[in-house]
Each structure stands twice: as C-alpha cells, then as structure tokens.
CSV table of C-alpha atoms in Angstrom, one decimal:
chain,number,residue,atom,x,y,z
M,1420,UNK,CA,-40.9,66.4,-141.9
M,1421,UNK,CA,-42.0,62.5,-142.3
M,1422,UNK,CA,-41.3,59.6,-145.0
M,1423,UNK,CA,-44.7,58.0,-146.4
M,1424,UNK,CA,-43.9,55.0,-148.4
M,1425,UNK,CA,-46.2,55.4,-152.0
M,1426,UNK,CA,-48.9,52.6,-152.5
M,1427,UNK,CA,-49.0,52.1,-156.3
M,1428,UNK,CA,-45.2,53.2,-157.4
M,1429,UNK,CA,-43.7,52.0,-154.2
M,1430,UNK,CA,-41.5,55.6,-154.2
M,1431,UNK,CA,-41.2,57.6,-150.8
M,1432,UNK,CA,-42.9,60.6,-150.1
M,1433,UNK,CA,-41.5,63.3,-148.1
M,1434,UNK,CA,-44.3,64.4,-146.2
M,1435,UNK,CA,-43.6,68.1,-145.2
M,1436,UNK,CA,-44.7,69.6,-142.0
M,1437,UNK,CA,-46.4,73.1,-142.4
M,1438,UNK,CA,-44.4,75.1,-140.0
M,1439,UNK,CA,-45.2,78.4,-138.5
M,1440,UNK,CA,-42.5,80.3,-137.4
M,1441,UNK,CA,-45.0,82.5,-134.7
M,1442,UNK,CA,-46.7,79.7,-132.8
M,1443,UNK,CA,-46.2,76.1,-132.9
M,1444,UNK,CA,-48.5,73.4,-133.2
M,1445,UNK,CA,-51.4,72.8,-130.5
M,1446,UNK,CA,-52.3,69.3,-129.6
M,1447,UNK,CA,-55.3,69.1,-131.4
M,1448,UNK,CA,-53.4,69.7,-134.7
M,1449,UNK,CA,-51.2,66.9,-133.7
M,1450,UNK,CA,-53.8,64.6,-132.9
M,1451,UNK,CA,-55.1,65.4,-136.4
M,1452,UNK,CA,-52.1,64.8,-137.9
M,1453,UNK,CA,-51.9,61.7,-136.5
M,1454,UNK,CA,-55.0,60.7,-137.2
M,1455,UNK,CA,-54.6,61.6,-140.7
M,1456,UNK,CA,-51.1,59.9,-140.7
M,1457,UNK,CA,-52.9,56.9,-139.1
M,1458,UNK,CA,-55.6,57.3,-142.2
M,1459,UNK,CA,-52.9,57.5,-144.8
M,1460,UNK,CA,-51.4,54.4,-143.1
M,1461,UNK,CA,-54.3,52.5,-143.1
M,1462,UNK,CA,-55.0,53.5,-146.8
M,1463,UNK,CA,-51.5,52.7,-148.0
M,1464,UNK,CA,-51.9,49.2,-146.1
M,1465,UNK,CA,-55.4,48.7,-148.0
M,1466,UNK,CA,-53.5,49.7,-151.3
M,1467,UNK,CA,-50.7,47.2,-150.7
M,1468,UNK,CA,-53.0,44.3,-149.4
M,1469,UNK,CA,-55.8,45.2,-152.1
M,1470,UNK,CA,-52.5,45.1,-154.9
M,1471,UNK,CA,-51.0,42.1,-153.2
M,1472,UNK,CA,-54.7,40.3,-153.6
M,1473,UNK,CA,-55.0,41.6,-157.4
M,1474,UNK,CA,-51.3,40.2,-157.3
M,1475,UNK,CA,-52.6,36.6,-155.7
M,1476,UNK,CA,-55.4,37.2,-158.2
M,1477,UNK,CA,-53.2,37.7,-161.1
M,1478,UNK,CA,-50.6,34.4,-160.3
M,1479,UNK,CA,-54.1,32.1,-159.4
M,1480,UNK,CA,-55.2,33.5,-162.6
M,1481,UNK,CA,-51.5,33.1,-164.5
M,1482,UNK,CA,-51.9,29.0,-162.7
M,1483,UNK,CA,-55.2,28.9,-163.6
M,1484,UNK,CA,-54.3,29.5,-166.9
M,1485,UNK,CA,-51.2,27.7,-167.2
M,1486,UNK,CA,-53.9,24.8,-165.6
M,1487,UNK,CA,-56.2,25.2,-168.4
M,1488,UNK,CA,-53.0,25.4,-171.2
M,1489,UNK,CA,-51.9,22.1,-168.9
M,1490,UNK,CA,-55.1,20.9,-169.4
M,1491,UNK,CA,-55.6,21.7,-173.0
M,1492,UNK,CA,-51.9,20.2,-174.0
M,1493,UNK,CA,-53.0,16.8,-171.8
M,1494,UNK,CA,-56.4,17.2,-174.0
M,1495,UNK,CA,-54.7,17.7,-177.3
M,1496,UNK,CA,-52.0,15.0,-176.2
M,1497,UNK,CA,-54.9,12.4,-175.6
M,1498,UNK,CA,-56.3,13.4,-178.8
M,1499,UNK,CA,-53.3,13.1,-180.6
M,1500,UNK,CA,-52.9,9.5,-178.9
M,1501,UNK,CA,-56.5,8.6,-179.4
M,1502,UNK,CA,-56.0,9.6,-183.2
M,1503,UNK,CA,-52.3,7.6,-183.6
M,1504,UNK,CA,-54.4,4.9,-181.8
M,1505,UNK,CA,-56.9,5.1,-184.3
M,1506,UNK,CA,-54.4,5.4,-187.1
M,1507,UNK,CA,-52.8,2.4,-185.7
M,1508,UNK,CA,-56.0,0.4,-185.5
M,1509,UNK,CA,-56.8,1.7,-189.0
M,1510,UNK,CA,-53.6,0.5,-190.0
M,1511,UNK,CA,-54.2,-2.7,-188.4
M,1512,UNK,CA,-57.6,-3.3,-189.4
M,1513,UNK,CA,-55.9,-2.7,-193.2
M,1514,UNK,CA,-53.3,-5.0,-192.4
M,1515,UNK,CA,-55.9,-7.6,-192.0
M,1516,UNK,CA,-58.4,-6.9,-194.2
M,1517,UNK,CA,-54.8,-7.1,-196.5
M,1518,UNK,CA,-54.0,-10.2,-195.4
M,1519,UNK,CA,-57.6,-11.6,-195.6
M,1520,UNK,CA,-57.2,-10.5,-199.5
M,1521,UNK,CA,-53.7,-12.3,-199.6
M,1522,UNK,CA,-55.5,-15.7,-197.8
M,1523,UNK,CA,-58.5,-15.4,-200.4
M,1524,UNK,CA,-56.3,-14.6,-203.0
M,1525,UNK,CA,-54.5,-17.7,-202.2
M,1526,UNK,CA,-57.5,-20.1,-202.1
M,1527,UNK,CA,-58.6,-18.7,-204.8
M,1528,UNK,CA,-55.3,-19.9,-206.8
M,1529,UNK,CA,-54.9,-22.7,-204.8
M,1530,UNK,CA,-58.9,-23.4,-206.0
M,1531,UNK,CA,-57.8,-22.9,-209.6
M,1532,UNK,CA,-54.6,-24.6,-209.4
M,1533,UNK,CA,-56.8,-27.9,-208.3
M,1534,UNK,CA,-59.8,-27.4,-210.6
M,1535,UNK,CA,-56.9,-27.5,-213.2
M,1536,UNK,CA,-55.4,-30.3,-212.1
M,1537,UNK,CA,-58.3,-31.7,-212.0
M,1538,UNK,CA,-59.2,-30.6,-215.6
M,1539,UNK,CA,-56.0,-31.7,-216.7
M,1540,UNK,CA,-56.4,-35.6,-215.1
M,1541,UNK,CA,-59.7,-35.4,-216.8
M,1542,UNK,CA,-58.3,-34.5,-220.2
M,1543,UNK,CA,-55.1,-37.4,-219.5
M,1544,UNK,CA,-58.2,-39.7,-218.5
M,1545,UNK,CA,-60.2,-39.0,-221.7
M,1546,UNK,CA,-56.9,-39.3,-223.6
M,1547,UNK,CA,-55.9,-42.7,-222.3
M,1548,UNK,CA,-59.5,-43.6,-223.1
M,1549,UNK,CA,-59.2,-42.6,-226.5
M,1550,UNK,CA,-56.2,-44.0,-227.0
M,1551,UNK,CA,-57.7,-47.5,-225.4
M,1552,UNK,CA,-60.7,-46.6,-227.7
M,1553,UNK,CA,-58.2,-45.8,-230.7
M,1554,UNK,CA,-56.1,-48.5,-230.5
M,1555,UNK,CA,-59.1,-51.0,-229.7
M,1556,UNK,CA,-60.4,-49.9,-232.9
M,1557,UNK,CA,-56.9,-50.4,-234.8
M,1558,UNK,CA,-56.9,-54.0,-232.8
M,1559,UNK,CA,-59.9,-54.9,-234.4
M,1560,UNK,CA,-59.5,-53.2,-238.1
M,1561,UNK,CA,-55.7,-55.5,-237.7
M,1562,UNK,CA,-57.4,-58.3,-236.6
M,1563,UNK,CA,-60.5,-58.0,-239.5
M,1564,UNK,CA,-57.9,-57.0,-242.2
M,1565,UNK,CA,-55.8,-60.4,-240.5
M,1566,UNK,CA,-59.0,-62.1,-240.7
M,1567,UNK,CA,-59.8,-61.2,-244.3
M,1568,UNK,CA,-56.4,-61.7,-245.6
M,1569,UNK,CA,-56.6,-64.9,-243.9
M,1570,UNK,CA,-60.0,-65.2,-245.7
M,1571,UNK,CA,-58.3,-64.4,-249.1
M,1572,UNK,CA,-54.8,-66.0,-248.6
M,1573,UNK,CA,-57.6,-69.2,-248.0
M,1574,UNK,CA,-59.6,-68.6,-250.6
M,1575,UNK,CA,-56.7,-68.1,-253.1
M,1576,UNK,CA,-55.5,-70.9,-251.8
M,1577,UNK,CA,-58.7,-72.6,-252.3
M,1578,UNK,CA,-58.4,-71.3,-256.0
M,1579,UNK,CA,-54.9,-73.3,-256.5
M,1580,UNK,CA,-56.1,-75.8,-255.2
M,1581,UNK,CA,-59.1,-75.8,-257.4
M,1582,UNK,CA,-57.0,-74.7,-260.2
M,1583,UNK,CA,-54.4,-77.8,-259.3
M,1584,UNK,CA,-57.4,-80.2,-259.1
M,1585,UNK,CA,-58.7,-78.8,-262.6
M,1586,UNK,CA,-55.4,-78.7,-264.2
M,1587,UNK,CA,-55.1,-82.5,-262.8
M,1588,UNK,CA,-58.2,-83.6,-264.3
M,1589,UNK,CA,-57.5,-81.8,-267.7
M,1590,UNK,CA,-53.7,-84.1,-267.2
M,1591,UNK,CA,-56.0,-86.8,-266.7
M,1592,UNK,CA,-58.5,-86.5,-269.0
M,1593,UNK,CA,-55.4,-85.4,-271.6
M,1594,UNK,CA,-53.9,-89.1,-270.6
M,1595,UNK,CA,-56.9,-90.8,-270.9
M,1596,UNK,CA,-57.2,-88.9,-274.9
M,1597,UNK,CA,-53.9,-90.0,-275.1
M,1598,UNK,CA,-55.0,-93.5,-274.2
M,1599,UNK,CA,-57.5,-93.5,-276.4
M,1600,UNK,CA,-55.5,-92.1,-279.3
M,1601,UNK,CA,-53.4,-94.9,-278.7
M,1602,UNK,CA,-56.2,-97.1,-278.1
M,1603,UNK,CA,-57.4,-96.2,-281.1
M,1604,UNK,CA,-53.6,-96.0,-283.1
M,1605,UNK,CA,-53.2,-100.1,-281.9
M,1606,UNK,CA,-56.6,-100.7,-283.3
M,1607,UNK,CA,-55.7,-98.7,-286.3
M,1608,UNK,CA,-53.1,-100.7,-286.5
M,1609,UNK,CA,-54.4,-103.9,-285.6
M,1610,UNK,CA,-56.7,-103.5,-288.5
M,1611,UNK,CA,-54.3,-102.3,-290.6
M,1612,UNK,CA,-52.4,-105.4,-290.2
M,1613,UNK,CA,-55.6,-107.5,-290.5
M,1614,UNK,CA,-56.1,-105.8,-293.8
M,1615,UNK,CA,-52.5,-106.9,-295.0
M,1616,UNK,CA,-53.0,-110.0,-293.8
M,1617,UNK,CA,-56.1,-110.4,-295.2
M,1618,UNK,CA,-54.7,-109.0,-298.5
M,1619,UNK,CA,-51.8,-111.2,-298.6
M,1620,UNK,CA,-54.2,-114.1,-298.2
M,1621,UNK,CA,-56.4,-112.7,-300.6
M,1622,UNK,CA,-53.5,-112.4,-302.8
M,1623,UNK,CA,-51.9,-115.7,-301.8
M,1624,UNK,CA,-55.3,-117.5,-302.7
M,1625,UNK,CA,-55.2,-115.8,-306.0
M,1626,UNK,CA,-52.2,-116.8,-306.4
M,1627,UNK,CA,-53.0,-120.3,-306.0
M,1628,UNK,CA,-55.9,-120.3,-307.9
M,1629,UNK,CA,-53.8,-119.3,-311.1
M,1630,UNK,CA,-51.4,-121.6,-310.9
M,1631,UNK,CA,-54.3,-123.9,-310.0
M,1632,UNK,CA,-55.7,-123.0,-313.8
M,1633,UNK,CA,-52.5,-122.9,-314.8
C-alpha cells in the first residue's frame, strides 16, 4: 500500500497493492511498478507545474488586467483632467470674452457719456449765443426805441418850442393890435379934441360975429 498525492484536487490517494496470498511479487512486476509509480510521478509533477503555469498565467493575466484597468483609470483620469482643463479654459476664455464685453460696454458709455457732454456744451454754446444774439437784439430795439423817443421827446419839444414861438408872435402881434388900437384910440381922440376945438372956435367966432351985428 502507497500514498499518491492527487494533481487536480490535491487529495491523497491510497494506492493499493494487489496482493496474492500464493506467490509474491517477482522483480519484474516491481520494476513495473516502479516504473509506473515513476510515470504517475512524473505526470502528477506535469499536472502541478502545468496548473502552477495556468496559475502564473492566470495572476499575469489578473496583473495584466488590473495593468489595463490601471491603465484605463490613468486614461479616463487624464481625460477627466484634459476635460476640467478644457472646462477651465472654456471658463476662462468666457471670463474674457466677459470682460472684453464689460471694457466695450464701458467705452461704449464712456463714448456716449462724452458725445453728450459734448452735445450738451454745444447746446450751452448755442444758448449763450442766443442769448448774446437775444439780448443784442433787445440792446438795439432799447437803444432804437431810446433813439426814437429821443427823436420824439425832440421833436415834441421842437413843437413847444414852435408852439411858444407862435404863441409869442400871436402876444406880439396881439400887442402890436393893441398898439395900434391905441394908436388909433389917441388919434381918435386927438381928432376928437380937434373937432371940439375946432367947434368951440367955430362957435366962439359965431359968437363974436353976433355980438359983432349986434
């Protein structure tokens, strides 16, 4: 009887001896035995290297796998960081192109905020003008209406005067009637008186003459 280790299950097999009670065994049967002992050996020893190579096999496939999943976790990792740097660059490039928008924006209203001002200075200018215009006008309507009052105050003025002058000749020519009336009242007069003197003569004469024929 003989243990024989098992290749594939790794249990022990109890090898049993055939045994004959009449005659033992010869020599050649033992060298069989042997030999086939030796065979089973060598088979058992092919099993257990041929197991442990599908066993190396299996753990260089296992680490060639576990390379690959490696691999393909370093892959998607890069990807991943390739993509966030994208997203990042994206987000840059928007932050930029947002803050180019902000800067035009900006000229843009600091643009309008000066063509404004600018508008507005030209609308004060034109303003002041106008009201230099305006009140250049108003100077000279003052100064024509000054001008023709003057003209009038002057020419009324002229009028009393003219008026006083006429008024002073019509005095004057009333004192020279009234010089005349009198002129004329003394002469009047005058003959008057030489008519009662020449009537009292006559009379006196008369008078004479009849007390002459008397």
């Amino acid at each position: 009887m003989k243990l024989l280790k098992g290749s594939n299950s790794g249990s022990i097999k109890l090898r049993v001896k055939p045994f004959f009670l009449e005659t033992g065994p010869t020599k050649v049967e033992k060298e069989e035995e042997e030999e086939e002992e030796e065979e089973e050996e060598e088979e058992e020893e092919e099993e257990e290297e041929e197991e442990e190579e599908e066993e190396e096999e299996e753990e260089e496939e296992e680490e060639e796998e576990e390379e690959e999943e490696e691999e393909e976790e370093e892959e998607e990792e890069e990807e991943e960081e390739e993509e966030e740097e994208e997203e990042e660059e994206e987000e840059e490039e928007e932050e930029e192109e947002e803050e180019e928008e902000e800067e035009e924006e900006e000229e843009e209203e600091e643009e309008e905020e000066e063509e404004e001002e600018e508008e507005e200075e030209e609308d004060d200018r034109e303003e002041e003008e106008d009201d230099e215009e305006d009140d250049e006008e108003d100077d000279e309507e003052d100064d024509e209406e000054d001008e023709e009052e003057d003209e009038e105050e002057e020419e009324e003025e002229e009028e009393e005067e003219d008026e006083e002058e006429e008024d002073e000749d019509e005095e004057e020519e009333d004192e020279d009637e009234d010089e005349e009336d009198e002129d004329e009242e003394e002469e009047d007069e005058e003959d008057e008186e030489e008519e009662d003197e020449e009537d009292e003569e006559d009379e006196k004469r008369k008078r004479n003459i009849v007390e002459v024929f008397s």
